[in-house]
mmCIF file of C-alpha atoms in Angstrom:
data_model
loop_
_atom_site.group_PDB
_atom_site.id
_atom_site.type_symbol
_atom_site.label_atom_id
_atom_site.label_comp_id
_atom_site.label_asym_id
_atom_site.label_seq_id
_atom_site.Cartn_x
_atom_site.Cartn_y
_atom_site.Cartn_z
ATOM 1 C CA MET A 299 22.589 47.446 31.541
ATOM 2 C CA TYR A 300 26.179 47.370 31.451
ATOM 3 C CA LEU A 301 27.079 49.616 29.012
ATOM 4 C CA ALA A 302 23.932 52.075 29.650
ATOM 5 C CA GLN A 303 25.663 53.013 33.291
ATOM 6 C CA ALA A 304 28.017 55.056 30.890
ATOM 7 C CA PHE A 305 25.289 57.353 30.535
ATOM 8 C CA LYS A 306 25.303 58.831 33.972
ATOM 9 C CA VAL A 307 28.810 59.744 34.030
ATOM 10 C CA LYS A 308 30.677 62.338 31.642
ATOM 11 C CA HIS A 309 30.546 60.215 28.823
ATOM 12 C CA ASP A 310 31.362 62.741 25.722
ATOM 13 C CA PHE A 311 33.139 61.132 23.258
ATOM 14 C CA TRP A 312 35.858 63.228 23.408
ATOM 15 C CA ARG A 313 37.085 62.118 26.783
ATOM 16 C CA TYR A 314 37.293 58.280 25.210
ATOM 17 C CA VAL A 315 39.638 59.663 22.933
ATOM 18 C CA ILE A 316 41.742 61.700 24.991
ATOM 19 C CA GLY A 317 41.380 58.723 27.634
ATOM 20 C CA SER A 318 42.963 56.453 25.440
ATOM 21 C CA ILE A 319 45.323 58.509 24.153
ATOM 22 C CA ALA A 320 46.369 59.229 27.653
ATOM 23 C CA VAL A 321 46.615 55.116 28.563
ATOM 24 C CA ILE A 322 48.957 55.014 24.804
ATOM 25 C CA GLY A 323 51.094 57.341 26.153
ATOM 26 C CA VAL A 324 51.767 55.909 29.453
ATOM 27 C CA ASN A 325 52.153 53.053 27.994
ATOM 28 C CA PHE A 326 54.835 54.014 25.608
ATOM 29 C CA VAL A 327 56.380 55.644 28.715
ATOM 30 C CA ALA A 328 56.678 52.741 30.619
ATOM 31 C CA GLN A 329 58.308 50.748 28.081
ATOM 32 C CA ILE A 330 61.625 52.770 28.228
ATOM 33 C CA PRO A 331 63.050 50.759 31.423
ATOM 34 C CA PHE A 332 63.055 47.325 28.666
ATOM 35 C CA ILE A 333 64.477 50.017 26.068
ATOM 36 C CA ILE A 334 67.331 50.908 28.509
ATOM 37 C CA ALA A 335 68.089 47.268 29.864
ATOM 38 C CA ILE A 336 68.396 46.205 26.240
ATOM 39 C CA VAL A 337 70.636 49.402 25.486
ATOM 40 C CA PHE A 338 72.877 48.185 28.142
ATOM 41 C CA LYS A 339 72.886 44.792 27.823
ATOM 42 C CA ASP A 340 73.929 44.443 24.300
ATOM 43 C CA GLY A 341 73.859 48.062 22.966
ATOM 44 C CA PHE A 342 71.842 46.752 19.628
ATOM 45 C CA SER A 343 75.168 45.405 18.195
ATOM 46 C CA GLY A 344 74.514 43.604 15.131
ATOM 47 C CA LEU A 345 70.955 43.885 16.274
ATOM 48 C CA SER A 346 68.026 44.720 13.810
ATOM 49 C CA VAL A 347 65.584 46.842 16.246
ATOM 50 C CA SER A 348 62.208 45.694 14.116
ATOM 51 C CA ASP A 349 63.057 41.956 15.125
ATOM 52 C CA GLU A 350 61.011 41.322 17.999
ATOM 53 C CA SER A 351 62.051 37.844 18.044
ATOM 54 C CA ASP A 352 65.920 39.186 18.905
ATOM 55 C CA LEU A 353 64.920 41.819 21.194
ATOM 56 C CA LEU A 354 63.239 39.072 23.428
ATOM 57 C CA ASN A 355 65.988 36.858 23.764
ATOM 58 C CA ILE A 356 68.617 39.818 24.674
ATOM 59 C CA LEU A 357 67.637 39.615 28.542
ATOM 60 C CA ASP A 358 66.834 36.588 30.824
ATOM 61 C CA SER A 359 63.670 35.934 30.545
ATOM 62 C CA ASN A 360 61.943 36.618 33.913
ATOM 63 C CA THR A 361 63.883 40.295 33.465
ATOM 64 C CA THR A 362 62.555 40.244 29.757
ATOM 65 C CA LEU A 363 58.840 39.350 31.390
ATOM 66 C CA PHE A 364 58.747 41.701 34.038
ATOM 67 C CA LEU A 365 59.842 44.881 31.523
ATOM 68 C CA ILE A 366 56.998 43.927 29.031
ATOM 69 C CA LEU A 367 54.622 43.502 31.769
ATOM 70 C CA LEU A 368 55.329 46.446 33.331
ATOM 71 C CA PRO A 369 53.832 48.787 30.883
ATOM 72 C CA PHE A 370 50.759 47.137 31.639
ATOM 73 C CA ALA A 371 50.310 47.613 35.225
ATOM 74 C CA ALA A 372 51.330 51.807 34.304
ATOM 75 C CA SER A 373 48.511 51.552 31.973
ATOM 76 C CA LEU A 374 45.900 50.142 34.082
ATOM 77 C CA ILE A 375 46.805 52.710 36.957
ATOM 78 C CA ALA A 376 46.245 55.645 34.066
ATOM 79 C CA LEU A 377 43.193 54.139 33.360
ATOM 80 C CA TYR A 378 41.986 53.967 36.579
ATOM 81 C CA PHE A 379 42.938 57.711 36.957
ATOM 82 C CA VAL A 380 41.171 58.345 33.446
ATOM 83 C CA VAL A 381 37.875 56.669 34.508
ATOM 84 C CA LYS A 382 37.701 58.430 37.931
ATOM 85 C CA TYR A 383 38.683 61.827 36.840
ATOM 86 C CA LEU A 384 38.266 62.513 33.462
ATOM 87 C CA HIS A 385 34.695 60.730 32.953
ATOM 88 C CA LYS A 386 33.793 60.841 37.312
ATOM 89 C CA GLN A 387 33.089 57.161 37.065
ATOM 90 C CA SER A 388 33.199 54.509 39.548
ATOM 91 C CA TRP A 389 35.475 51.273 38.769
ATOM 92 C CA ARG A 390 32.601 49.718 40.066
ATOM 93 C CA SER A 391 30.330 50.431 37.200
ATOM 94 C CA VAL A 392 33.207 50.171 34.564
ATOM 95 C CA THR A 393 33.226 46.469 35.631
ATOM 96 C CA THR A 394 29.559 45.445 36.218
ATOM 97 C CA SER A 395 26.230 46.272 36.292
ATOM 98 C CA ARG A 396 25.739 44.878 39.539
ATOM 99 C CA LYS A 397 25.796 46.659 42.849
ATOM 100 C CA LYS A 398 29.425 44.973 43.914
ATOM 101 C CA ILE A 399 31.822 42.946 41.845
ATOM 102 C CA ASP A 400 30.999 39.359 41.653
ATOM 103 C CA TRP A 401 34.333 37.785 42.630
ATOM 104 C CA LYS A 402 32.661 34.716 43.231
ATOM 105 C CA ARG A 403 32.349 34.906 38.782
ATOM 106 C CA VAL A 404 36.027 36.147 38.461
ATOM 107 C CA PHE A 405 37.407 33.308 40.693
ATOM 108 C CA PHE A 406 34.740 30.394 38.609
ATOM 109 C CA ALA A 407 35.833 31.807 35.330
ATOM 110 C CA PHE A 408 39.639 31.225 36.216
ATOM 111 C CA GLY A 409 39.083 27.760 37.997
ATOM 112 C CA LEU A 410 37.347 26.717 35.089
ATOM 113 C CA TRP A 411 39.856 27.828 32.227
ATOM 114 C CA ALA A 412 42.648 27.007 34.426
ATOM 115 C CA VAL A 413 42.073 23.091 34.863
ATOM 116 C CA VAL A 414 40.715 22.363 31.541
ATOM 117 C CA THR A 415 44.062 24.481 30.139
ATOM 118 C CA VAL A 416 46.012 21.801 32.318
ATOM 119 C CA ILE A 417 44.187 18.637 31.328
ATOM 120 C CA LEU A 418 44.359 20.050 27.537
ATOM 121 C CA THR A 419 48.185 21.066 28.432
ATOM 122 C CA PHE A 420 49.115 17.369 29.791
ATOM 123 C CA ILE A 421 47.025 15.615 27.167
ATOM 124 C CA ASP A 422 49.042 17.078 24.696
ATOM 125 C CA TYR A 423 52.002 16.056 26.344
ATOM 126 C CA TYR A 424 51.779 12.334 26.938
ATOM 127 C CA SER A 425 50.365 11.955 23.688
ATOM 128 C CA SER A 426 53.276 13.620 22.007
ATOM 129 C CA PRO A 427 56.171 13.542 24.158
ATOM 130 C CA GLU A 428 58.622 14.567 21.807
ATOM 131 C CA ASP A 429 57.448 17.872 21.468
ATOM 132 C CA TYR A 430 58.069 18.835 24.844
ATOM 133 C CA VAL A 431 61.328 18.672 26.787
ATOM 134 C CA TRP A 432 61.068 19.431 30.692
ATOM 135 C CA ASN A 433 62.256 23.061 31.491
ATOM 136 C CA PHE A 434 61.676 22.909 34.972
ATOM 137 C CA LYS A 435 64.328 24.742 37.309
ATOM 138 C CA PHE A 436 63.567 25.657 40.779
ATOM 139 C CA VAL A 437 64.772 29.222 41.704
ATOM 140 C CA PRO A 438 63.867 30.715 37.929
ATOM 141 C CA PHE A 439 60.468 28.851 38.071
ATOM 142 C CA LEU A 440 60.013 30.898 41.539
ATOM 143 C CA ILE A 441 60.919 34.071 40.210
ATOM 144 C CA LEU A 442 58.400 33.486 37.277
ATOM 145 C CA PHE A 443 56.016 32.494 39.481
ATOM 146 C CA ILE A 444 56.142 35.019 41.702
ATOM 147 C CA ILE A 445 56.590 37.542 38.213
ATOM 148 C CA ALA A 446 53.463 35.883 37.085
ATOM 149 C CA VAL A 447 51.202 35.844 39.435
ATOM 150 C CA ILE A 448 51.460 39.658 40.173
ATOM 151 C CA PHE A 449 51.693 40.995 36.929
ATOM 152 C CA ILE A 450 50.107 39.107 34.499
ATOM 153 C CA PRO A 451 46.366 39.573 36.248
ATOM 154 C CA LEU A 452 47.330 43.318 35.897
ATOM 155 C CA GLN A 453 48.373 42.824 32.072
ATOM 156 C CA THR A 454 45.093 40.913 31.319
ATOM 157 C CA SER A 455 42.730 43.136 33.603
ATOM 158 C CA LEU A 456 43.748 45.948 31.408
ATOM 159 C CA GLU A 457 43.465 44.379 28.296
ATOM 160 C CA GLU A 458 39.664 43.898 29.745
ATOM 161 C CA TYR A 459 38.929 47.005 31.292
ATOM 162 C CA LEU A 460 40.212 48.732 28.129
ATOM 163 C CA PHE A 461 38.112 46.531 25.414
ATOM 164 C CA ARG A 462 35.122 45.180 27.205
ATOM 165 C CA GLY A 463 34.944 47.862 29.955
ATOM 166 C CA TYR A 464 35.906 51.513 29.043
ATOM 167 C CA LEU A 465 35.560 51.301 24.719
ATOM 168 C CA MET A 466 32.571 48.890 24.865
ATOM 169 C CA GLN A 467 30.666 51.336 27.151
ATOM 170 C CA GLY A 468 32.243 54.690 25.285
ATOM 171 C CA PHE A 469 31.108 52.762 21.728
ATOM 172 C CA GLY A 470 27.765 51.865 22.899
ATOM 173 C CA THR A 471 27.194 55.618 24.156
ATOM 174 C CA LEU A 472 28.299 56.805 20.680
ATOM 175 C CA PHE A 473 26.315 54.028 18.544
ATOM 176 C CA ARG A 474 23.487 53.195 20.985
ATOM 177 C CA ASN A 475 23.871 49.961 20.564
ATOM 178 C CA LYS A 476 25.030 46.735 21.144
ATOM 179 C CA TRP A 477 26.594 45.102 17.821
ATOM 180 C CA ILE A 478 28.912 47.874 16.813
ATOM 181 C CA PRO A 479 30.927 47.944 20.241
ATOM 182 C CA LEU A 480 31.170 44.168 20.369
ATOM 183 C CA ILE A 481 32.464 44.123 16.736
ATOM 184 C CA MET A 482 34.671 47.168 17.284
ATOM 185 C CA THR A 483 36.543 46.182 20.482
ATOM 186 C CA SER A 484 36.589 43.079 19.340
ATOM 187 C CA LEU A 485 38.713 44.179 15.762
ATOM 188 C CA ILE A 486 40.769 46.149 17.594
ATOM 189 C CA PHE A 487 41.633 43.756 20.343
ATOM 190 C CA GLY A 488 42.331 41.419 18.076
ATOM 191 C CA GLY A 489 44.450 43.654 15.401
ATOM 192 C CA LEU A 490 46.972 45.059 18.357
ATOM 193 C CA HIS A 491 47.645 41.410 18.578
ATOM 194 C CA TYR A 492 49.256 41.238 15.214
ATOM 195 C CA PHE A 493 52.723 42.286 16.545
ATOM 196 C CA ASN A 494 53.209 39.138 18.572
ATOM 197 C CA PRO A 495 55.909 36.903 17.117
ATOM 198 C CA GLU A 496 53.475 34.090 16.744
ATOM 199 C CA VAL A 497 52.088 36.178 13.781
ATOM 200 C CA ALA A 498 55.443 36.219 12.203
ATOM 201 C CA LYS A 499 55.879 32.645 13.009
ATOM 202 C CA LEU A 500 52.560 30.922 12.317
ATOM 203 C CA GLY A 501 51.173 33.336 9.525
ATOM 204 C CA ASN A 502 47.783 36.022 9.405
ATOM 205 C CA THR A 503 45.764 33.071 9.864
ATOM 206 C CA ILE A 504 46.135 33.204 13.306
ATOM 207 C CA MET A 505 44.190 36.057 13.526
ATOM 208 C CA ILE A 506 40.979 34.104 13.311
ATOM 209 C CA TYR A 507 41.873 33.063 17.185
ATOM 210 C CA TYR A 508 43.200 36.497 18.177
ATOM 211 C CA ILE A 509 39.748 38.374 16.630
ATOM 212 C CA GLY A 510 37.585 35.454 17.969
ATOM 213 C CA THR A 511 39.075 35.544 21.141
ATOM 214 C CA GLY A 512 37.767 38.782 20.854
ATOM 215 C CA PHE A 513 34.688 38.281 20.069
ATOM 216 C CA PHE A 514 33.959 35.766 22.777
ATOM 217 C CA LEU A 515 35.432 37.857 25.591
ATOM 218 C CA GLY A 516 32.979 40.464 24.248
ATOM 219 C CA ILE A 517 29.609 38.284 23.940
ATOM 220 C CA MET A 518 30.580 36.949 27.644
ATOM 221 C CA THR A 519 30.752 39.876 29.228
ATOM 222 C CA LEU A 520 27.332 41.672 27.110
ATOM 223 C CA MET A 521 25.536 38.606 28.262
ATOM 224 C CA ASP A 522 26.712 38.875 31.748
ATOM 225 C CA GLU A 523 25.752 42.483 31.894
ATOM 226 C CA GLY A 524 30.013 42.677 33.787
ATOM 227 C CA MET A 525 33.090 42.014 32.879
ATOM 228 C CA GLU A 526 33.611 39.996 36.163
ATOM 229 C CA LEU A 527 34.016 36.199 33.977
ATOM 230 C CA ALA A 528 36.177 37.735 31.131
ATOM 231 C CA LEU A 529 38.648 39.066 33.739
ATOM 232 C CA GLY A 530 39.055 35.543 35.612
ATOM 233 C CA TYR A 531 39.270 33.786 31.972
ATOM 234 C CA HIS A 532 41.498 36.003 30.402
ATOM 235 C CA ALA A 533 43.614 35.832 33.381
ATOM 236 C CA ALA A 534 43.769 32.089 33.764
ATOM 237 C CA ASN A 535 44.669 31.788 30.302
ATOM 238 C CA ASN A 536 47.634 33.895 30.541
ATOM 239 C CA LEU A 537 48.955 32.693 33.671
ATOM 240 C CA ILE A 538 48.616 29.322 33.584
ATOM 241 C CA THR A 539 49.951 29.540 30.102
ATOM 242 C CA ALA A 540 52.850 31.403 31.126
ATOM 243 C CA LEU A 541 53.384 28.824 34.006
ATOM 244 C CA LEU A 542 53.253 25.738 32.174
ATOM 245 C CA VAL A 543 54.615 26.012 28.605
ATOM 246 C CA THR A 544 56.796 28.302 26.580
ATOM 247 C CA ALA A 545 58.475 27.992 23.240
ATOM 248 C CA ASP A 546 61.262 30.136 21.448
ATOM 249 C CA TRP A 547 58.639 31.721 19.176
ATOM 250 C CA THR A 548 56.070 33.123 21.230
ATOM 251 C CA VAL A 549 55.595 36.379 23.182
ATOM 252 C CA PHE A 550 55.885 35.069 26.730
ATOM 253 C CA ARG A 551 58.845 33.053 26.691
ATOM 254 C CA THR A 552 59.592 31.798 30.451
ATOM 255 C CA HIS A 553 61.196 29.232 32.828
ATOM 256 C CA SER A 554 58.279 27.102 32.656
ATOM 257 C CA LEU A 555 57.826 23.648 33.529
ATOM 258 C CA LEU A 556 57.500 22.466 30.041
ATOM 259 C CA ARG A 557 58.716 24.076 26.732
ATOM 260 C CA ASP A 558 57.661 23.010 23.485
ATOM 261 C CA VAL A 559 60.420 22.243 20.896
ATOM 262 C CA SER A 560 58.322 21.075 18.109
ATOM 263 C CA GLU A 561 58.043 22.829 14.517
ATOM 264 C CA PRO A 562 54.550 24.922 15.000
ATOM 265 C CA VAL A 563 52.064 24.546 11.938
ATOM 266 C CA LEU A 564 49.152 26.332 11.566
ATOM 267 C CA GLY A 565 46.228 24.237 10.491
ATOM 268 C CA PHE A 566 42.371 23.375 11.463
ATOM 269 C CA ASP A 567 43.497 23.222 15.036
ATOM 270 C CA VAL A 568 43.121 27.361 14.710
ATOM 271 C CA PHE A 569 39.575 26.848 14.220
ATOM 272 C CA ILE A 570 38.992 24.559 17.507
ATOM 273 C CA PRO A 571 38.729 27.031 20.221
ATOM 274 C CA VAL A 572 36.866 29.734 17.948
ATOM 275 C CA PHE A 573 34.257 27.578 16.706
ATOM 276 C CA VAL A 574 34.301 24.436 19.668
ATOM 277 C CA ILE A 575 35.754 25.529 22.916
ATOM 278 C CA PHE A 576 34.520 28.957 23.136
ATOM 279 C CA PRO A 577 30.701 28.185 22.372
ATOM 280 C CA THR A 578 30.944 25.507 25.017
ATOM 281 C CA ILE A 579 32.413 27.813 27.193
ATOM 282 C CA LEU A 580 29.899 30.187 26.901
ATOM 283 C CA PHE A 581 27.133 27.373 27.140
ATOM 284 C CA ILE A 582 28.705 26.141 30.466
ATOM 285 C CA PHE A 583 28.279 29.750 31.578
ATOM 286 C CA SER A 584 24.978 30.542 30.093
ATOM 287 C CA ARG A 585 23.385 27.743 31.797
ATOM 288 C CA LYS A 586 25.266 28.059 35.340
ATOM 289 C CA TYR A 587 24.140 32.079 35.382
ATOM 290 C CA LYS A 588 20.916 31.611 33.220
ATOM 291 C CA TRP A 589 21.255 33.855 30.113
ATOM 292 C CA THR A 590 18.442 34.880 28.281
ATOM 293 C CA ASN A 591 17.441 37.253 25.295
ATOM 294 C CA TRP A 592 20.787 36.560 23.584
ATOM 295 C CA LYS A 593 19.099 38.634 20.253
ATOM 296 C CA ASP A 594 18.639 41.535 22.631
ATOM 297 C CA LYS A 595 21.928 41.484 24.738
ATOM 298 C CA LEU A 596 23.904 41.722 21.886
ATOM 299 C CA PHE A 597 21.805 42.907 18.845
ATOM 300 C CA GLY A 598 19.447 45.535 21.102
ATOM 301 C CA LYS A 599 19.974 49.127 21.541
ATOM 302 C CA VAL A 600 21.882 50.901 24.488
ATOM 303 C CA GLU A 601 19.285 53.408 25.684
ATOM 304 C CA GLU A 602 20.041 56.809 28.017
ATOM 305 C CA PRO A 603 17.972 55.592 31.457
ATOM 306 C CA VAL A 604 15.001 57.647 32.157
ATOM 307 C CA GLU A 605 15.145 59.109 35.563
ATOM 308 C CA GLU A 606 12.776 58.255 37.729
ATOM 309 C CA ILE A 607 10.263 61.341 38.871
ATOM 310 C CA ILE A 608 8.892 60.845 42.566
ATOM 311 C CA LEU A 609 5.687 62.876 42.774
ATOM 312 C CA GLY A 610 5.624 65.410 45.226
ATOM 313 C CA GLU A 611 9.391 65.849 45.299
ATOM 314 C CA GLU A 612 10.996 69.163 43.417
#
């Protein structure tokens, strides 16, 4: 059982509190280079520091992307040491219930969603070409590609290990059920996206998508007894999007192939991923990996494993 594995290590909940604070602290410290770069570039002259949209436009987009991804890489390293030394837990056991990390699952989820994302993007491009401009420039795109391929998987992995791994296991041992960890990690994950510039542009309704994504990834993790599928999906979602299309109102403003110049309007389409696409992907995974017993895996108890006593041994 994926969540129950945490009972085998140091799982006092105060450790999860301290560990989370440590990871957040490292994240804030790693943001200092971005702040310094902005000060040297602009000096904040005439700039409202609270205006994230302005902050993201001060530096070259590749430099900005690198500097906003750097704290995630640093935080992932911090989380690794928290897991290893504060909880005395292996990285494998916070990743999966299997004997080793199933990289085939990671790559399958990555490939599936990468292909779907490319297809959906170019369908939209050819159906509404007036909404896009060709943005490709070889050298900036090459730099973007290198930064994105290295750092975006670290960013998405940090989010998955923190929410679907570390905190989900921590809440599992605290509440000894599965549905409260699922709800709490999904709400926290979605809530942290409230500060994305997309929310300011599109309104609070977009939070349905972010929180729904948290539930989608959490369900995926609980049903599959591991994070591999969530790791692959999340990496594909952010990486392929960063390389394919950008817009002036998104958190990732990149030298991508396309730039969306349409005026964004949030309508019924916010519900399509949550209520159509996500269930479809879960269905595909459930068929491929033969998921069963949904009720117990999503709403059952998290029980401390009983160690077997072998007769004849002290």
